[in-house]
């Protein structure tokens, strides 16, 4: 395809996309009878929920990185039992829906262990879920380091810990960072499911506003916009990281 | 240096790579291992370097038993400088950082002292201008000379070179061989696995010929290249020196 064809192509795509988007907006705006007044009164509910979503996601990201790293290292442990345990965790969590995990871990496990704080429980469950995915990213990153480098590390006389610190992690990080940024966006979206535990985050806020005002669309449109405001910057960061690391390799 | 093998055996799965080697090799400075590919040269070198464990038998270096437990083996390895065929520099570190790492991390040499010693070697190998480049920005010959600097900087009791020029073009090969000859002149002891026969002839004090997992013969370089004693070595030399 020539450069001119490419330009023409993108211009046509742009116009078609614009027309489609305008059509949808028109239909929504025209067909719905908007009642923003009721919803506007609940703006602080939205705001508080949005802030809660931010800190819950941030806490879950931090904790799931710790879980993921522990699990990735455990999968390379010299003891088979530890490796199997870690592999079992990853397969179990990645093979079941988050909703099911939330229900079981919250109403059965958290209840049995006496964990009363639903926010703490929510963050931990979300981190257990996300940690399984991060563990796989980290495992991939660690395994991307060539065997010859591990050989060199041994020849120099580095210990296992030093090999991770000086050789494996600095090289693995370029493989891990881009998908990790993507996972951060997923955590933000997945945190919406915590609403079923009665955690007053962004989605629960919108549900409350909806049941108080009966203005469904007016309650949920801000919800979509609020999530996008968080996930778009993170996605852009992920793409930027991908580009940068691809260039360096 | 004195290197002794006693019933040394190494297998990978069902494949026997070293088949009960018993030998005593004496070399003032340079021991060169030659022989056909798959004859066990590299494996023998890795066993001497403590990078692999023996299945059976023992190795003694100057009378001292090469350890077989990971912890003492690590200490043993840290006193030996190893240079592989290729890709043994860490790609995320500059040339300078690559050379400094074993000093600062393993030998607990202070940062500025390590930097000084690394720079001395870079200057000696005509690489001072490249100190801050990463391996990807360097030529194969430069990379290999930096790998040699990293092995030498710890002042090892023994250097091991595993086919250090096999991945290089003739000009880069010459650069690297020059450095190895230079190290010999300085008095460094090393074991070299190589296919560069002419260089082996020049640099070796002692030559060991490995074929089918055994040391078929060994002796001074002069004797080995002029009058090989075994038919295998005779055939091998005829073939590799023909062209």
mmCIF file of C-alpha atoms in Angstrom, chain B residues 40-243:
data_model
loop_
_atom_site.group_PDB
_atom_site.id
_atom_site.type_symbol
_atom_site.label_atom_id
_atom_site.label_comp_id
_atom_site.label_asym_id
_atom_site.label_seq_id
_atom_site.Cartn_x
_atom_site.Cartn_y
_atom_site.Cartn_z
ATOM 1 C CA UNK B 40 33.915 -33.280 25.577
ATOM 2 C CA UNK B 41 36.267 -30.256 25.579
ATOM 3 C CA UNK B 42 33.719 -27.676 26.718
ATOM 4 C CA UNK B 43 32.203 -30.024 29.289
ATOM 5 C CA UNK B 44 35.634 -30.713 30.773
ATOM 6 C CA UNK B 45 36.244 -26.965 30.966
ATOM 7 C CA UNK B 46 32.890 -26.363 32.670
ATOM 8 C CA UNK B 47 33.685 -29.063 35.232
ATOM 9 C CA UNK B 48 37.070 -27.483 35.960
ATOM 10 C CA UNK B 49 35.307 -24.121 36.269
ATOM 11 C CA UNK B 50 32.829 -25.518 38.796
ATOM 12 C CA UNK B 51 29.855 -24.747 36.542
ATOM 13 C CA UNK B 52 28.736 -28.374 36.399
ATOM 14 C CA UNK B 53 28.903 -31.203 38.888
ATOM 15 C CA UNK B 54 30.702 -34.435 38.112
ATOM 16 C CA UNK B 55 28.690 -37.653 38.017
ATOM 17 C CA UNK B 56 31.664 -39.668 39.151
ATOM 18 C CA UNK B 57 35.329 -39.059 39.857
ATOM 19 C CA UNK B 58 37.290 -36.067 41.085
ATOM 20 C CA UNK B 59 39.200 -33.046 39.836
ATOM 21 C CA UNK B 60 42.165 -31.551 41.675
ATOM 22 C CA UNK B 61 43.606 -28.147 40.864
ATOM 23 C CA UNK B 62 47.116 -27.756 42.275
ATOM 24 C CA UNK B 63 46.316 -30.619 44.630
ATOM 25 C CA UNK B 64 43.106 -29.004 45.907
ATOM 26 C CA UNK B 65 39.887 -30.931 45.376
ATOM 27 C CA UNK B 66 37.269 -29.047 43.308
ATOM 28 C CA UNK B 67 34.251 -28.884 45.655
ATOM 29 C CA UNK B 68 30.931 -30.556 44.919
ATOM 30 C CA UNK B 69 28.622 -28.568 47.202
ATOM 31 C CA UNK B 70 26.932 -25.453 45.882
ATOM 32 C CA UNK B 71 28.130 -23.155 48.650
ATOM 33 C CA UNK B 72 31.826 -24.009 48.517
ATOM 34 C CA UNK B 73 31.542 -24.329 44.748
ATOM 35 C CA UNK B 74 30.393 -20.707 44.517
ATOM 36 C CA UNK B 75 33.449 -19.584 46.463
ATOM 37 C CA UNK B 76 35.650 -21.701 44.189
ATOM 38 C CA UNK B 77 34.033 -20.224 41.055
ATOM 39 C CA UNK B 78 34.551 -16.684 42.301
ATOM 40 C CA UNK B 79 38.318 -17.270 42.178
ATOM 41 C CA UNK B 80 38.284 -18.412 38.560
ATOM 42 C CA UNK B 81 37.731 -16.214 35.504
ATOM 43 C CA UNK B 82 35.545 -17.735 32.798
ATOM 44 C CA UNK B 83 35.015 -16.450 29.253
ATOM 45 C CA UNK B 84 32.384 -18.144 27.121
ATOM 46 C CA UNK B 85 31.894 -18.344 23.375
ATOM 47 C CA UNK B 86 29.501 -15.411 23.158
ATOM 48 C CA UNK B 87 26.781 -13.391 24.827
ATOM 49 C CA UNK B 88 28.262 -13.526 28.260
ATOM 50 C CA UNK B 89 28.147 -9.800 29.013
ATOM 51 C CA UNK B 90 25.057 -8.509 30.806
ATOM 52 C CA UNK B 91 23.153 -6.502 28.166
ATOM 53 C CA UNK B 92 21.639 -3.985 30.609
ATOM 54 C CA UNK B 93 25.002 -2.898 32.028
ATOM 55 C CA UNK B 94 27.693 -0.717 30.455
ATOM 56 C CA UNK B 95 31.108 -2.191 29.704
ATOM 57 C CA UNK B 96 32.426 -0.549 32.844
ATOM 58 C CA UNK B 97 29.575 -1.850 35.026
ATOM 59 C CA UNK B 98 30.008 -5.348 33.603
ATOM 60 C CA UNK B 99 33.666 -5.384 34.637
ATOM 61 C CA UNK B 100 32.969 -3.863 38.053
ATOM 62 C CA UNK B 101 30.115 -6.207 39.040
ATOM 63 C CA UNK B 102 32.195 -9.227 40.187
ATOM 64 C CA UNK B 103 34.482 -6.920 42.151
ATOM 65 C CA UNK B 104 31.798 -4.986 44.013
ATOM 66 C CA UNK B 105 29.164 -7.715 44.408
ATOM 67 C CA UNK B 106 31.301 -10.807 44.992
ATOM 68 C CA UNK B 107 34.730 -9.644 46.154
ATOM 69 C CA UNK B 108 33.523 -6.682 48.223
ATOM 70 C CA UNK B 109 35.966 -4.276 46.624
ATOM 71 C CA UNK B 110 35.000 -0.622 47.300
ATOM 72 C CA UNK B 111 33.331 1.175 44.364
ATOM 73 C CA UNK B 112 36.142 3.633 43.551
ATOM 74 C CA UNK B 113 38.842 0.967 43.799
ATOM 75 C CA UNK B 114 36.795 -1.290 41.484
ATOM 76 C CA UNK B 115 36.334 1.568 39.021
ATOM 77 C CA UNK B 116 40.074 2.197 39.003
ATOM 78 C CA UNK B 117 40.918 -1.432 38.328
ATOM 79 C CA UNK B 118 38.282 -1.701 35.585
ATOM 80 C CA UNK B 119 39.567 1.442 33.893
ATOM 81 C CA UNK B 120 43.157 0.174 33.962
ATOM 82 C CA UNK B 121 42.091 -2.939 32.081
ATOM 83 C CA UNK B 122 39.933 -1.011 29.610
ATOM 84 C CA UNK B 123 42.906 1.184 28.811
ATOM 85 C CA UNK B 124 45.201 -1.765 28.460
ATOM 86 C CA UNK B 125 42.787 -3.452 26.030
ATOM 87 C CA UNK B 126 42.314 -0.143 24.111
ATOM 88 C CA UNK B 127 38.668 0.078 25.137
ATOM 89 C CA UNK B 128 38.665 3.166 27.369
ATOM 90 C CA UNK B 129 36.523 5.100 24.854
ATOM 91 C CA UNK B 130 33.846 2.437 25.083
ATOM 92 C CA UNK B 131 33.606 2.258 28.867
ATOM 93 C CA UNK B 132 30.063 3.636 28.998
ATOM 94 C CA UNK B 133 28.623 1.753 26.040
ATOM 95 C CA UNK B 134 26.332 -1.201 26.438
ATOM 96 C CA UNK B 135 27.210 -4.532 24.809
ATOM 97 C CA UNK B 136 24.704 -3.974 21.976
ATOM 98 C CA UNK B 137 26.671 -0.887 20.885
ATOM 99 C CA UNK B 138 29.970 -2.780 20.657
ATOM 100 C CA UNK B 139 31.471 -5.104 18.042
ATOM 101 C CA UNK B 140 31.874 -8.802 18.740
ATOM 102 C CA UNK B 141 35.600 -8.427 19.270
ATOM 103 C CA UNK B 142 35.150 -5.519 21.663
ATOM 104 C CA UNK B 143 32.510 -7.447 23.573
ATOM 105 C CA UNK B 144 34.745 -10.449 23.926
ATOM 106 C CA UNK B 145 37.679 -8.330 25.114
ATOM 107 C CA UNK B 146 35.429 -6.755 27.746
ATOM 108 C CA UNK B 147 34.347 -10.249 28.799
ATOM 109 C CA UNK B 148 38.044 -11.086 29.180
ATOM 110 C CA UNK B 149 38.573 -7.918 31.219
ATOM 111 C CA UNK B 150 35.686 -8.969 33.490
ATOM 112 C CA UNK B 151 37.324 -12.360 33.989
ATOM 113 C CA UNK B 152 40.795 -10.899 34.611
ATOM 114 C CA UNK B 153 39.804 -8.027 36.897
ATOM 115 C CA UNK B 154 39.287 -10.326 39.891
ATOM 116 C CA UNK B 155 42.932 -11.493 39.561
ATOM 117 C CA UNK B 156 41.877 -15.132 39.220
ATOM 118 C CA UNK B 157 44.115 -18.087 39.983
ATOM 119 C CA UNK B 158 43.093 -19.574 36.641
ATOM 120 C CA UNK B 159 41.361 -18.286 33.503
ATOM 121 C CA UNK B 160 39.106 -20.465 31.371
ATOM 122 C CA UNK B 161 38.369 -19.646 27.728
ATOM 123 C CA UNK B 162 35.613 -21.683 26.070
ATOM 124 C CA UNK B 163 35.997 -21.178 22.302
ATOM 125 C CA UNK B 164 36.346 -17.417 22.765
ATOM 126 C CA UNK B 165 36.700 -16.687 19.028
ATOM 127 C CA UNK B 166 34.247 -19.157 17.456
ATOM 128 C CA UNK B 167 31.591 -16.484 16.939
ATOM 129 C CA UNK B 168 33.968 -13.853 15.544
ATOM 130 C CA UNK B 169 35.245 -12.870 12.102
ATOM 131 C CA UNK B 170 39.014 -13.178 11.389
ATOM 132 C CA UNK B 171 39.875 -9.594 12.269
ATOM 133 C CA UNK B 172 38.022 -9.691 15.588
ATOM 134 C CA UNK B 173 39.506 -13.119 16.251
ATOM 135 C CA UNK B 174 42.960 -11.580 15.896
ATOM 136 C CA UNK B 175 42.052 -8.817 18.395
ATOM 137 C CA UNK B 176 40.962 -11.369 20.966
ATOM 138 C CA UNK B 177 43.852 -13.771 20.442
ATOM 139 C CA UNK B 178 46.265 -10.868 20.844
ATOM 140 C CA UNK B 179 44.794 -10.171 24.273
ATOM 141 C CA UNK B 180 45.120 -13.832 25.277
ATOM 142 C CA UNK B 181 48.761 -13.930 24.120
ATOM 143 C CA UNK B 182 49.327 -10.734 26.062
ATOM 144 C CA UNK B 183 47.896 -12.320 29.220
ATOM 145 C CA UNK B 184 50.221 -15.266 28.807
ATOM 146 C CA UNK B 185 53.207 -12.947 28.479
ATOM 147 C CA UNK B 186 52.075 -11.304 31.709
ATOM 148 C CA UNK B 187 52.212 -14.677 33.436
ATOM 149 C CA UNK B 188 48.506 -15.546 33.722
ATOM 150 C CA UNK B 189 47.607 -19.238 33.813
ATOM 151 C CA UNK B 190 44.723 -20.336 31.615
ATOM 152 C CA UNK B 191 42.985 -23.230 29.923
ATOM 153 C CA UNK B 192 41.779 -22.580 26.392
ATOM 154 C CA UNK B 193 39.348 -24.576 24.274
ATOM 155 C CA UNK B 194 39.780 -23.561 20.668
ATOM 156 C CA UNK B 195 39.558 -24.557 17.030
ATOM 157 C CA UNK B 196 42.204 -21.982 16.064
ATOM 158 C CA UNK B 197 45.018 -24.526 15.639
ATOM 159 C CA UNK B 198 47.729 -22.117 14.597
ATOM 160 C CA UNK B 199 47.115 -20.024 17.678
ATOM 161 C CA UNK B 200 47.032 -23.159 19.840
ATOM 162 C CA UNK B 201 50.416 -24.160 18.447
ATOM 163 C CA UNK B 202 51.901 -20.765 19.313
ATOM 164 C CA UNK B 203 50.363 -20.167 22.728
ATOM 165 C CA UNK B 204 50.136 -23.630 24.315
ATOM 166 C CA UNK B 205 52.591 -25.046 26.810
ATOM 167 C CA UNK B 206 50.643 -28.263 27.065
ATOM 168 C CA UNK B 207 48.017 -29.675 24.710
ATOM 169 C CA UNK B 208 45.374 -32.245 25.558
ATOM 170 C CA UNK B 209 43.523 -33.958 22.715
ATOM 171 C CA UNK B 210 39.981 -35.013 23.571
ATOM 172 C CA UNK B 211 37.932 -37.416 21.485
ATOM 173 C CA UNK B 212 34.868 -39.486 22.397
ATOM 174 C CA UNK B 213 34.887 -38.391 26.021
ATOM 175 C CA UNK B 214 38.494 -39.296 26.722
ATOM 176 C CA UNK B 215 41.871 -37.574 26.717
ATOM 177 C CA UNK B 216 43.374 -39.592 23.882
ATOM 178 C CA UNK B 217 46.769 -38.001 24.348
ATOM 179 C CA UNK B 218 48.476 -35.038 25.902
ATOM 180 C CA UNK B 219 51.941 -33.547 25.854
ATOM 181 C CA UNK B 220 53.920 -30.468 24.988
ATOM 182 C CA UNK B 221 52.557 -28.383 22.124
ATOM 183 C CA UNK B 222 55.702 -28.948 20.084
ATOM 184 C CA UNK B 223 55.469 -32.757 20.331
ATOM 185 C CA UNK B 224 51.723 -32.876 19.786
ATOM 186 C CA UNK B 225 51.722 -30.828 16.599
ATOM 187 C CA UNK B 226 54.876 -32.378 15.075
ATOM 188 C CA UNK B 227 54.512 -36.018 16.093
ATOM 189 C CA UNK B 228 51.049 -36.957 17.367
ATOM 190 C CA UNK B 229 51.094 -40.429 18.921
ATOM 191 C CA UNK B 230 47.523 -41.644 18.406
ATOM 192 C CA UNK B 231 45.889 -42.317 15.030
ATOM 193 C CA UNK B 232 42.857 -40.186 16.065
ATOM 194 C CA UNK B 233 45.031 -37.138 16.721
ATOM 195 C CA UNK B 234 47.015 -37.720 13.535
ATOM 196 C CA UNK B 235 43.803 -37.868 11.481
ATOM 197 C CA UNK B 236 42.368 -34.823 13.269
ATOM 198 C CA UNK B 237 45.467 -32.702 12.649
ATOM 199 C CA UNK B 238 45.693 -33.807 9.021
ATOM 200 C CA UNK B 239 42.108 -32.745 8.480
ATOM 201 C CA UNK B 240 42.163 -29.383 10.288
ATOM 202 C CA UNK B 241 45.586 -28.284 9.027
ATOM 203 C CA UNK B 242 44.961 -29.337 5.428
ATOM 204 C CA UNK B 243 43.627 -25.978 4.204
#
